[in-house]
Short mmCIF file of C-alpha atoms and ligand atoms in Angstrom, two decimals:
data_model
loop_
_atom_site.label_atom_id
_atom_site.label_comp_id
_atom_site.label_asym_id
_atom_site.label_seq_id
_atom_site.Cartn_x
_atom_site.Cartn_y
_atom_site.Cartn_z
CA MET A 1 0.00 0.00 0.00
CA ASN A 2 0.91 3.66 -0.35
CA VAL A 3 1.57 5.30 3.06
CA ALA A 4 -0.32 8.34 1.80
CA GLN A 5 -3.48 6.25 2.21
CA TRP A 6 -3.14 6.82 5.94
CA LEU A 7 -3.49 10.55 5.40
CA ALA A 8 -6.43 10.04 3.03
CA ALA A 9 -8.15 7.89 5.67
CA SER A 10 -7.58 10.36 8.51
CA ALA A 11 -8.90 13.17 6.33
CA ARG A 12 -12.09 11.15 5.78
CA LEU A 13 -12.51 9.98 9.36
CA HIS A 14 -11.35 13.11 11.22
CA PRO A 15 -11.57 16.00 8.72
CA ASP A 16 -11.73 18.68 11.41
CA ALA A 17 -9.03 17.31 13.69
CA PRO A 18 -6.08 19.71 13.99
CA ALA A 19 -3.22 18.28 11.91
CA LEU A 20 -0.39 20.74 11.32
CA LEU A 21 0.64 23.25 13.98
CA ARG A 22 3.39 25.80 14.22
CA GLY A 23 3.83 26.04 17.96
CA THR A 24 0.29 26.29 19.27
CA ALA A 25 -1.15 27.81 16.07
CA VAL A 26 -3.14 25.36 13.95
CA GLN A 27 -2.24 25.73 10.27
CA ALA A 28 -4.30 22.90 8.81
CA ASP A 29 -6.86 20.33 9.88
CA TYR A 30 -6.74 16.83 8.39
CA ALA A 31 -9.06 17.63 5.49
CA THR A 32 -6.89 20.62 4.55
CA PHE A 33 -3.64 18.71 5.02
CA ALA A 34 -4.80 15.96 2.64
CA ARG A 35 -6.28 18.39 0.12
CA ARG A 36 -3.02 20.33 0.01
CA ALA A 37 -0.95 17.17 -0.39
CA ALA A 38 -3.17 16.03 -3.27
CA ALA A 39 -3.10 19.49 -4.88
CA ILE A 40 0.68 19.92 -4.61
CA GLY A 41 1.10 16.37 -5.91
CA ALA A 42 -1.12 17.17 -8.89
CA GLY A 43 0.99 20.29 -9.49
CA LEU A 44 4.19 18.25 -9.44
CA ARG A 45 2.76 15.96 -12.09
CA ARG A 46 1.25 18.70 -14.24
CA ASP A 47 3.88 21.46 -14.02
CA PHE A 48 7.07 19.44 -13.55
CA GLY A 49 6.26 16.10 -15.16
CA ILE A 50 7.00 14.10 -12.01
CA ARG A 51 6.03 10.44 -12.48
CA PRO A 52 5.65 7.50 -10.07
CA GLY A 53 9.10 6.33 -8.94
CA ASP A 54 10.75 9.72 -9.65
CA ARG A 55 12.86 11.09 -6.80
CA VAL A 56 12.06 14.45 -5.24
CA ALA A 57 14.51 15.99 -2.76
CA LEU A 58 13.55 17.98 0.34
CA PHE A 59 16.31 20.29 1.52
CA MET A 60 14.88 22.44 4.26
CA THR A 61 14.68 22.91 7.99
CA ASN A 62 11.61 21.61 9.85
CA CYS A 63 8.40 23.42 8.92
CA THR A 64 4.79 22.35 8.54
CA GLN A 65 5.14 22.47 4.74
CA TYR A 66 7.71 19.67 5.11
CA LEU A 67 4.88 17.25 5.86
CA GLU A 68 2.75 18.61 3.01
CA CYS A 69 5.62 18.06 0.58
CA LEU A 70 6.30 14.51 1.79
CA TYR A 71 2.68 13.52 1.27
CA ALA A 72 2.41 15.41 -2.02
CA VAL A 73 5.24 13.30 -3.39
CA TRP A 74 3.77 10.03 -2.13
CA TRP A 75 0.30 11.03 -3.31
CA ILE A 76 1.50 10.66 -6.89
CA GLY A 77 3.63 7.58 -6.22
CA ALA A 78 6.98 9.37 -6.31
CA VAL A 79 9.87 9.00 -3.84
CA VAL A 80 11.21 11.48 -1.27
CA ILE A 81 14.88 12.19 -0.59
CA PRO A 82 14.90 13.95 2.78
CA ILE A 83 18.25 15.76 3.03
CA ASN A 84 19.71 16.95 6.31
CA ALA A 85 19.20 20.73 6.23
CA LYS A 86 22.55 21.32 7.92
CA LEU A 87 24.54 19.80 5.09
CA HIS A 88 26.66 22.05 2.89
CA GLY A 89 25.05 22.91 -0.44
CA ARG A 90 27.75 20.89 -2.17
CA GLU A 91 26.93 17.79 -0.12
CA ALA A 92 23.21 18.22 -0.77
CA ALA A 93 23.90 18.66 -4.48
CA TRP A 94 25.95 15.46 -4.49
CA ILE A 95 22.96 13.60 -3.01
CA CYS A 96 20.53 15.11 -5.55
CA ASP A 97 22.88 14.07 -8.32
CA ASN A 98 23.51 10.58 -6.97
CA ALA A 99 19.78 9.96 -6.57
CA GLY A 100 18.87 11.56 -9.91
CA ALA A 101 16.49 13.99 -8.23
CA THR A 102 13.90 15.44 -10.60
CA LEU A 103 12.94 18.38 -8.33
CA ALA A 104 13.93 19.79 -4.94
CA PHE A 105 11.62 21.36 -2.40
CA VAL A 106 13.66 23.96 -0.52
CA ASP A 107 13.26 26.73 2.00
CA GLU A 108 15.05 30.04 1.50
CA ASP A 109 18.29 28.80 3.12
CA GLY A 110 18.19 25.59 1.14
CA ARG A 111 17.58 27.50 -2.09
CA GLN A 112 20.56 29.80 -1.51
CA ALA A 113 22.80 26.88 -0.62
CA LEU A 114 21.89 25.01 -3.82
CA VAL A 115 21.98 28.05 -6.09
CA ALA A 116 25.61 28.53 -5.05
CA VAL A 117 26.49 25.08 -6.41
CA THR A 118 24.29 24.90 -9.50
CA GLU A 119 27.06 23.23 -11.51
CA ASP A 120 26.93 20.21 -9.15
CA LEU A 121 23.17 19.71 -9.42
CA PRO A 122 21.49 17.32 -11.85
CA PRO A 123 21.04 19.26 -15.09
CA SER A 124 17.83 21.30 -15.15
CA MET A 125 16.59 20.12 -11.74
CA PRO A 126 13.95 22.66 -10.76
CA MET A 127 13.68 23.99 -7.21
CA LEU A 128 10.41 24.86 -5.58
CA SER A 129 10.62 27.01 -2.51
CA VAL A 130 7.99 26.42 0.16
CA ASP A 131 8.33 30.12 0.98
CA SER A 132 7.33 31.17 -2.56
CA ALA A 133 4.07 32.45 -4.04
CA ASP A 134 4.19 29.53 -6.51
CA TYR A 135 4.05 27.09 -3.64
CA GLN A 136 1.12 28.90 -2.09
CA THR A 137 -0.72 28.81 -5.38
CA LEU A 138 -0.22 25.05 -5.62
CA GLN A 139 -1.20 24.63 -2.00
CA ARG A 140 -4.46 26.52 -2.50
CA ASP A 141 -5.52 24.61 -5.60
CA ASP A 142 -8.78 22.84 -4.93
CA GLY A 143 -9.09 19.85 -7.19
CA GLY A 144 -10.78 17.85 -4.42
CA THR A 145 -8.86 15.04 -2.80
CA PRO A 146 -8.48 12.17 -5.30
CA ALA A 147 -7.13 8.88 -3.90
CA PRO A 148 -3.34 8.49 -3.72
CA SER A 149 -1.72 6.52 -6.56
CA PRO A 150 -1.59 2.81 -5.80
CA ARG A 151 1.81 1.51 -4.68
CA GLU A 152 3.08 -1.97 -3.83
CA ASP A 153 4.70 -2.69 -0.47
CA ASP A 154 8.08 -3.09 -2.15
CA ASP A 155 7.91 0.20 -4.01
CA LEU A 156 10.48 2.77 -2.97
CA ALA A 157 9.14 5.63 -0.80
CA TRP A 158 11.98 7.18 1.23
CA LEU A 159 15.56 7.46 -0.02
CA PHE A 160 17.65 8.64 2.87
CA TYR A 161 21.38 9.24 2.75
CA THR A 162 23.38 7.98 5.75
CA SER A 163 25.37 10.53 7.70
CA GLY A 164 28.55 8.87 6.39
CA THR A 165 31.22 9.62 9.00
CA THR A 166 33.61 7.93 6.57
CA GLY A 167 33.46 8.13 2.80
CA ARG A 168 30.48 9.14 0.72
CA PRO A 169 26.98 8.77 2.17
CA LYS A 170 24.95 5.83 0.93
CA GLY A 171 21.31 6.07 -0.17
CA VAL A 172 19.17 3.82 2.02
CA MET A 173 16.10 2.64 0.10
CA LEU A 174 13.00 2.31 2.28
CA SER A 175 9.80 1.00 0.78
CA HIS A 176 6.20 1.79 1.66
CA GLY A 177 6.11 -1.64 3.33
CA ASN A 178 9.19 -0.80 5.43
CA LEU A 179 7.60 2.43 6.62
CA VAL A 180 4.30 0.76 7.48
CA ALA A 181 6.04 -2.07 9.37
CA ALA A 182 8.22 0.34 11.33
CA SER A 183 5.22 2.54 12.12
CA LEU A 184 3.07 -0.32 13.41
CA CYS A 185 5.94 -1.27 15.71
CA TYR A 186 5.60 2.15 17.31
CA LEU A 187 2.20 1.09 18.63
CA ALA A 188 3.38 -2.33 19.69
CA ASP A 189 6.82 -1.54 21.07
CA VAL A 190 7.10 2.15 21.82
CA ASP A 191 3.87 3.81 22.82
CA ALA A 192 0.13 4.04 22.28
CA VAL A 193 -1.04 6.94 20.08
CA SER A 194 -4.41 8.68 20.02
CA GLN A 195 -5.94 11.71 18.40
CA GLN A 196 -5.25 13.66 21.58
CA ASP A 197 -1.49 13.35 21.14
CA ALA A 198 0.90 15.86 19.68
CA ILE A 199 4.13 14.76 18.04
CA LEU A 200 6.69 17.51 18.39
CA TYR A 201 9.41 17.77 15.74
CA ALA A 202 12.32 19.22 17.69
CA ALA A 203 14.75 16.91 15.86
CA PRO A 204 15.08 16.96 12.05
CA ILE A 205 12.13 15.55 10.12
CA SER A 206 14.67 14.43 7.52
CA HIS A 207 15.89 11.79 9.97
CA GLY A 208 14.35 9.49 12.58
CA ALA A 209 11.95 12.06 14.04
CA GLY A 210 10.27 12.37 10.65
CA LEU A 211 9.59 8.64 10.54
CA TYR A 212 7.32 9.03 13.54
CA ASN A 213 4.95 11.13 11.46
CA PHE A 214 3.26 8.09 9.89
CA ILE A 215 1.63 6.55 12.90
CA HIS A 216 0.59 9.99 14.12
CA VAL A 217 -1.02 10.66 10.74
CA ARG A 218 -2.75 7.30 10.93
CA MET A 219 -4.17 8.13 14.39
CA ALA A 220 -5.03 11.72 13.34
CA ALA A 221 -2.83 13.25 16.06
CA ARG A 222 -1.35 16.76 16.00
CA HIS A 223 1.99 17.41 14.25
CA VAL A 224 3.80 20.31 15.84
CA VAL A 225 6.80 22.16 14.46
CA PRO A 226 8.27 24.42 17.14
CA PRO A 227 8.60 28.08 16.06
CA SER A 228 12.40 27.81 16.43
CA ARG A 229 12.19 24.99 13.82
CA GLY A 230 14.74 23.07 15.85
CA PHE A 231 15.59 22.04 19.36
CA ASP A 232 15.46 24.56 22.15
CA ALA A 233 14.98 22.95 25.56
CA ASP A 234 13.09 25.88 27.08
CA GLU A 235 10.81 26.12 24.08
CA VAL A 236 10.03 22.39 24.31
CA LEU A 237 9.17 22.62 28.00
CA THR A 238 6.94 25.66 27.49
CA LEU A 239 5.20 24.21 24.43
CA ALA A 240 4.58 20.91 26.18
CA ARG A 241 2.67 22.66 28.96
CA GLN A 242 0.54 24.47 26.38
CA LEU A 243 -0.09 21.54 24.05
CA ASP A 244 -0.27 18.65 26.54
CA HIS A 245 0.05 14.95 25.53
CA VAL A 246 3.30 15.69 23.73
CA SER A 247 5.56 12.95 22.37
CA MET A 248 8.91 13.57 20.76
CA PHE A 249 12.02 11.89 19.56
CA ALA A 250 15.23 13.14 21.14
CA ALA A 251 18.85 12.13 20.72
CA PRO A 252 20.61 11.51 24.05
CA THR A 253 22.31 14.93 23.95
CA MET A 254 18.90 16.57 23.59
CA VAL A 255 17.61 14.59 26.57
CA ARG A 256 20.49 15.91 28.64
CA ARG A 257 19.73 19.47 27.69
CA LEU A 258 16.04 18.98 28.45
CA VAL A 259 16.91 17.58 31.86
CA ASP A 260 19.24 20.51 32.61
CA ALA A 261 16.53 22.97 31.61
CA ALA A 262 13.88 21.14 33.65
CA LYS A 263 16.13 21.27 36.71
CA ARG A 264 16.82 24.97 36.22
CA ARG A 265 13.10 25.69 35.82
CA LYS A 266 12.18 23.38 38.70
CA GLU A 267 9.81 21.51 36.38
CA ARG A 268 9.30 17.85 35.54
CA GLY A 269 8.42 18.08 31.86
CA GLU A 270 4.71 18.63 32.50
CA GLY A 271 2.69 18.02 29.34
CA ILE A 272 5.25 15.62 27.90
CA ARG A 273 3.80 12.18 27.55
CA THR A 274 6.76 10.39 26.00
CA ILE A 275 10.33 11.12 25.07
CA VAL A 276 11.61 8.46 22.72
CA TYR A 277 15.37 8.51 22.82
CA GLY A 278 17.97 6.72 20.73
CA GLY A 279 20.30 7.22 17.82
CA GLY A 280 23.34 7.07 20.06
CA PRO A 281 24.38 5.68 23.43
CA MET A 282 22.39 6.78 26.48
CA TYR A 283 24.58 6.30 29.50
CA LEU A 284 23.14 4.76 32.64
CA ALA A 285 24.04 7.78 34.78
CA ASP A 286 22.19 10.04 32.33
CA ILE A 287 18.96 8.07 32.05
CA ARG A 288 18.76 7.69 35.82
CA ASP A 289 19.22 11.41 36.23
CA ALA A 290 16.61 12.03 33.53
CA MET A 291 14.04 9.81 35.27
CA ALA A 292 14.80 11.33 38.67
CA THR A 293 14.18 14.79 37.20
CA MET A 294 11.34 14.17 34.76
CA GLY A 295 9.73 10.92 35.87
CA GLN A 296 8.62 7.95 33.75
CA ARG A 297 8.37 9.59 30.36
CA PHE A 298 11.10 7.67 28.59
CA VAL A 299 11.23 4.91 25.98
CA GLN A 300 14.42 3.92 24.20
CA ILE A 301 14.71 2.71 20.66
CA TYR A 302 17.62 1.29 18.76
CA GLY A 303 17.60 1.41 15.01
CA GLN A 304 19.59 2.72 12.10
CA GLY A 305 18.79 4.29 8.77
CA GLU A 306 18.86 0.77 7.32
CA SER A 307 16.10 -0.44 9.70
CA PRO A 308 14.63 2.87 10.69
CA MET A 309 13.90 3.33 14.41
CA THR A 310 13.08 -0.36 14.47
CA ILE A 311 15.48 -2.97 15.78
CA THR A 312 14.91 -3.09 19.54
CA SER A 313 13.10 -0.97 22.11
CA LEU A 314 13.24 -0.54 25.86
CA ARG A 315 9.70 0.26 26.86
CA ARG A 316 8.49 2.48 29.64
CA GLU A 317 7.79 -0.45 31.98
CA PHE A 318 11.42 -1.57 31.85
CA HIS A 319 12.47 1.93 32.86
CA ALA A 320 10.06 1.76 35.80
CA ASP A 321 10.54 -1.81 37.03
CA SER A 322 13.26 -1.01 39.57
CA ASP A 323 12.47 -4.13 41.64
CA HIS A 324 13.60 -6.44 38.88
CA PRO A 325 16.81 -8.26 39.86
CA ARG A 326 18.49 -7.20 36.59
CA TYR A 327 16.96 -3.71 36.52
CA LEU A 328 20.19 -1.79 35.98
CA GLU A 329 21.49 -4.19 33.34
CA ARG A 330 18.21 -3.80 31.48
CA LEU A 331 18.30 -0.03 31.81
CA ALA A 332 21.78 -0.02 30.29
CA SER A 333 20.52 -2.16 27.39
CA VAL A 334 18.54 -1.16 24.31
CA GLY A 335 15.83 -3.74 25.14
CA PRO A 336 14.49 -6.73 23.22
CA ALA A 337 13.70 -6.95 19.49
CA GLN A 338 10.71 -4.97 18.28
CA SER A 339 7.64 -6.99 17.25
CA VAL A 340 8.40 -7.51 13.57
CA MET A 341 12.14 -7.96 14.01
CA GLN A 342 14.60 -10.70 14.89
CA VAL A 343 17.98 -9.90 16.37
CA ARG A 344 21.06 -12.10 16.60
CA VAL A 345 24.70 -11.66 17.50
CA THR A 346 27.31 -13.26 15.27
CA GLY A 347 31.00 -14.07 15.55
CA ALA A 348 33.80 -13.46 13.06
CA ASP A 349 32.71 -16.57 11.10
CA GLY A 350 29.21 -15.15 10.66
CA ARG A 351 27.57 -17.77 12.90
CA SER A 352 25.19 -16.98 15.76
CA LEU A 353 26.91 -16.73 19.13
CA PRO A 354 25.46 -18.14 22.34
CA THR A 355 23.62 -15.88 24.83
CA GLY A 356 25.95 -13.52 26.65
CA GLU A 357 28.73 -13.53 24.06
CA THR A 358 29.71 -10.32 22.34
CA GLY A 359 29.76 -9.99 18.56
CA GLU A 360 28.20 -8.12 15.64
CA VAL A 361 24.51 -7.31 15.92
CA GLU A 362 22.37 -8.44 12.99
CA ALA A 363 18.70 -7.77 12.40
CA SER A 364 16.09 -9.14 10.05
CA GLY A 365 12.45 -8.35 9.42
CA PRO A 366 10.12 -6.18 7.35
CA ALA A 367 11.63 -2.89 8.58
CA VAL A 368 14.97 -3.69 6.94
CA MET A 369 15.69 -1.56 3.86
CA LEU A 370 15.42 -2.80 0.30
CA GLY A 371 19.15 -2.05 -0.08
CA TYR A 372 21.44 0.86 -0.94
CA TRP A 373 20.73 2.94 -4.01
CA ASN A 374 22.99 1.92 -6.91
CA ASN A 375 25.57 0.39 -4.63
CA PRO A 376 25.87 -3.39 -5.15
CA ASN A 377 29.17 -3.59 -3.22
CA ALA A 378 27.71 -2.00 -0.11
CA ASN A 379 24.62 -4.23 -0.45
CA ALA A 380 26.76 -7.36 -0.61
CA GLU A 381 28.69 -6.29 2.49
CA THR A 382 25.65 -5.28 4.53
CA LEU A 383 22.82 -7.64 3.58
CA LYS A 384 23.54 -11.36 3.99
CA ASP A 385 20.83 -14.04 3.62
CA GLY A 386 18.11 -11.65 4.71
CA TRP A 387 20.11 -10.32 7.67
CA LEU A 388 21.24 -6.74 8.04
CA ARG A 389 24.76 -6.42 9.43
CA THR A 390 24.46 -3.36 11.63
CA GLY A 391 28.16 -2.74 12.26
CA ASP A 392 27.26 -2.48 15.96
CA VAL A 393 28.79 -4.71 18.59
CA GLY A 394 26.66 -6.11 21.38
CA ARG A 395 25.40 -9.11 23.33
CA LEU A 396 22.00 -10.63 24.11
CA ASP A 397 20.98 -11.78 27.59
CA GLN A 398 18.79 -14.77 28.46
CA ASP A 399 15.61 -12.69 28.06
CA GLY A 400 16.60 -11.26 24.69
CA PHE A 401 17.70 -7.83 25.93
CA LEU A 402 20.44 -6.45 23.70
CA THR A 403 23.29 -4.46 25.22
CA LEU A 404 25.31 -2.48 22.71
CA SER A 405 28.98 -1.89 23.25
CA ASP A 406 30.02 0.16 20.30
CA ARG A 407 30.30 0.47 16.56
CA SER A 408 32.65 -2.33 15.50
CA LYS A 409 35.10 0.18 14.04
CA ASP A 410 35.30 2.00 17.39
CA VAL A 411 36.34 -1.03 19.43
CA ILE A 412 39.81 -0.49 20.87
CA ILE A 413 42.29 -3.35 20.66
CA SER A 414 44.99 -2.84 23.26
CA GLY A 415 47.58 -5.52 23.96
CA GLY A 416 45.48 -7.90 21.86
CA THR A 417 42.40 -7.46 24.05
CA ASN A 418 39.15 -5.82 22.98
CA ILE A 419 38.14 -2.82 25.03
CA TYR A 420 34.69 -1.39 24.47
CA PRO A 421 34.80 2.40 24.71
CA ARG A 422 31.29 2.52 26.06
CA GLU A 423 32.34 0.72 29.26
CA VAL A 424 35.08 3.25 29.87
CA GLU A 425 32.68 6.09 29.09
CA GLU A 426 29.99 4.75 31.44
CA ALA A 427 32.59 4.52 34.22
CA LEU A 428 33.94 8.04 33.73
CA LEU A 429 30.49 9.60 33.39
CA ALA A 430 29.66 8.44 36.90
CA HIS A 431 32.36 10.85 38.16
CA PRO A 432 30.76 14.14 39.27
CA ASP A 433 33.32 16.31 37.42
CA VAL A 434 32.73 14.67 34.03
CA ARG A 435 30.06 16.18 31.83
CA GLU A 436 30.77 14.31 28.60
CA VAL A 437 33.36 11.81 27.54
CA SER A 438 34.36 9.81 24.52
CA ALA A 439 36.96 7.06 24.69
CA ILE A 440 38.97 6.28 21.57
CA GLY A 441 41.87 4.07 20.55
CA VAL A 442 45.10 5.80 19.57
CA PRO A 443 47.96 3.90 17.88
CA ASP A 444 50.75 2.96 20.24
CA PRO A 445 54.00 1.12 19.44
CA GLU A 446 53.85 -1.05 22.56
CA TRP A 447 50.12 -1.84 22.90
CA GLY A 448 48.88 -1.52 19.34
CA GLU A 449 46.34 0.95 20.63
CA ILE A 450 45.88 2.72 23.93
CA VAL A 451 42.70 4.11 25.42
CA VAL A 452 42.52 7.88 25.39
CA ALA A 453 39.62 9.56 27.19
CA CYS A 454 38.48 12.87 25.69
CA VAL A 455 36.75 14.58 28.57
CA VAL A 456 34.50 17.63 28.80
CA LEU A 457 34.43 18.74 32.44
CA GLU A 458 31.49 20.14 34.36
CA GLN A 459 31.64 23.89 34.76
CA GLY A 460 34.09 24.87 37.50
CA ALA A 461 35.73 21.43 37.68
CA ALA A 462 39.50 21.20 37.22
CA ALA A 463 41.44 18.68 35.15
CA ASN A 464 42.65 15.91 37.42
CA ASP A 465 44.03 12.75 35.77
CA ALA A 466 44.79 11.12 39.10
CA ALA A 467 41.25 11.51 40.41
CA LEU A 468 39.74 10.12 37.21
CA ASP A 469 42.20 7.25 37.19
CA ALA A 470 41.37 6.36 40.80
CA HIS A 471 37.68 6.49 39.90
CA CYS A 472 38.20 4.11 36.95
CA LEU A 473 40.16 1.71 39.14
CA ASP A 474 37.06 1.38 41.28
CA ALA A 475 34.76 0.71 38.37
CA ILE A 476 36.48 -1.19 35.54
CA ALA A 477 39.34 -3.62 34.97
CA ARG A 478 42.80 -2.11 35.31
CA PHE A 479 43.73 -2.72 31.64
CA LYS A 480 40.70 -0.78 30.39
CA ARG A 481 41.68 2.44 32.15
CA PRO A 482 42.59 5.32 29.87
CA LYS A 483 46.32 5.76 29.52
CA ARG A 484 45.80 9.40 28.70
CA TYR A 485 43.21 12.08 29.44
CA VAL A 486 42.59 14.95 27.08
CA TYR A 487 40.38 17.81 28.25
CA LEU A 488 38.22 19.50 25.61
CA GLU A 489 35.73 22.36 25.61
CA ALA A 490 33.30 20.25 23.59
CA LEU A 491 33.19 16.95 21.72
CA PRO A 492 32.98 17.14 17.92
CA LYS A 493 29.49 16.03 16.85
CA ASN A 494 27.73 15.59 13.55
CA ASN A 495 24.51 17.34 12.64
CA TYR A 496 22.48 14.78 14.51
CA GLY A 497 24.46 15.22 17.71
CA LYS A 498 26.49 12.02 17.34
CA VAL A 499 30.05 12.18 18.63
CA LEU A 500 32.48 11.97 15.74
CA LYS A 501 35.08 9.50 16.96
CA THR A 502 36.79 9.62 13.57
CA GLU A 503 37.42 13.30 14.12
CA LEU A 504 38.67 12.74 17.67
CA ARG A 505 41.08 10.08 16.39
CA ALA A 506 42.32 12.45 13.69
CA MET A 507 42.82 15.19 16.31
CA MET A 508 44.86 12.83 18.47
CA ARG A 509 47.00 11.71 15.53
CA ALA A 510 47.69 15.37 14.71
P1 LIG B 1 21.83 6.28 11.93
O1 LIG B 1 21.75 5.30 10.82
O2 LIG B 1 22.48 7.56 11.58
O3 LIG B 1 20.49 6.46 12.59
O4 LIG B 1 22.79 5.66 13.05
C1 LIG B 1 22.50 4.39 13.57
C2 LIG B 1 23.52 4.03 14.61
O5 LIG B 1 23.34 4.81 15.80
C3 LIG B 1 23.36 2.61 15.07
O6 LIG B 1 23.96 1.70 14.19
C4 LIG B 1 24.02 2.65 16.42
O7 LIG B 1 25.43 2.61 16.32
C5 LIG B 1 23.62 4.01 16.94
N1 LIG B 1 22.42 3.91 17.78
C6 LIG B 1 21.13 4.02 17.41
N2 LIG B 1 20.30 3.86 18.46
C7 LIG B 1 21.08 3.64 19.54
C8 LIG B 1 20.84 3.39 20.91
N3 LIG B 1 19.61 3.36 21.41
N4 LIG B 1 21.92 3.21 21.72
C9 LIG B 1 23.17 3.23 21.22
N5 LIG B 1 23.47 3.48 19.95
C10 LIG B 1 22.44 3.66 19.10
#
């Protein structure tokens, strides 16, 4: 089926329900949202010759038009390429070219960034600015709301380029079936959704947060873009009080900032129903602090672009069940497989490892991508006999809870022994002077690699290798202790807030 059918159905069943909001201001109800999507879609076909299967890029910061454009493209059976708005124009142009984009929806910033690199864009690719009069004309067109074009489950819907910390990004092909499967898992494995709810897009719609739109469209909930169009902790806390029943996706760094703001404001996140966190490691010390400050509002997911938001989840009840004998182990895990998925851990020979042993995490199920766009080599490396090799290292416990250690390329091999940076990071983060930390391996003639801890201190704290070393001695095996501490003002992060270990390693080599 075509995911746009979910919008068509909500428009029929709940035409007057508020759909698109900027802050607290309603900009469209469901009938209007669907009519606009159908009208813009018709315009794409009529004025730009877009056909089913054609790729249409979206290069813009979060806005309510973002959702209109997504559904306009699907309405006519075409494919979206959501591009991270923080990319350089040249990088965005490379993606448009690689994907053979036939049109790009842009905002003013996106337009300027692409105009500056016209020579890199696919020849004669038109741009349509959502801030333009042309867009408003399309949006206002009232040709009724014809049914969305039929699509098969395996038809491509969402072509998303990985953040690519090394090499060129790869285009992850997600089908309508993938998106539906992942969205139904939200209900089964993350949270219930009703028309009362408001999904707040404080993280980029181009990435994971945007994938949560589907189930909220299906349930005719509110879609809220904050006026800042991004993440501002104070704005989120204020909006949540006004909107009530708010759910949002937040990367772990965003959760930390929300918790800091809640503490400062002496609030508990009133109005927030659920914060779904994931996309990077959440340290035990941080989630405990978050729950102590904001209460039971948290659900964790583990996924990757290649199986979007949908590999495992750690539901609310596992955050709350503090009487369970393995409570803390579970809290430090990413939970069991989501309903449509299977997870296994394999050794170097590709065979499943017994419970408790650490190896590469593999996932299979209907959320797993069709493959990478025009990239048979990457497909052969990543997809094996129906299993997605995630590149993450982890272990499963007897109840199926998965604990991630690290990306396989981040594992440190010192004196022939594997050291998982996450363990070192968890230990150091429990020290009151440490605000953030990333442990990396740095080449060493004697050990092969040594552990170097890149530490961001809490305000007012002073660098003190001896104190941190003594703290590690209490928490982890002697050989895992960092051999060096480096104090930084901030950790380098990509546009999604993920720590760039490659950059840290390069800094250390230099
Ligand atoms: P991306 O494809 O950009 O979404 O990145 C996916 C990667 O982020 C995964 O392969 C993991 O390495 C990491 N990741 C995602 N969710 C979690 C999580 N809950 N805990 C730890 N790492 C995560």
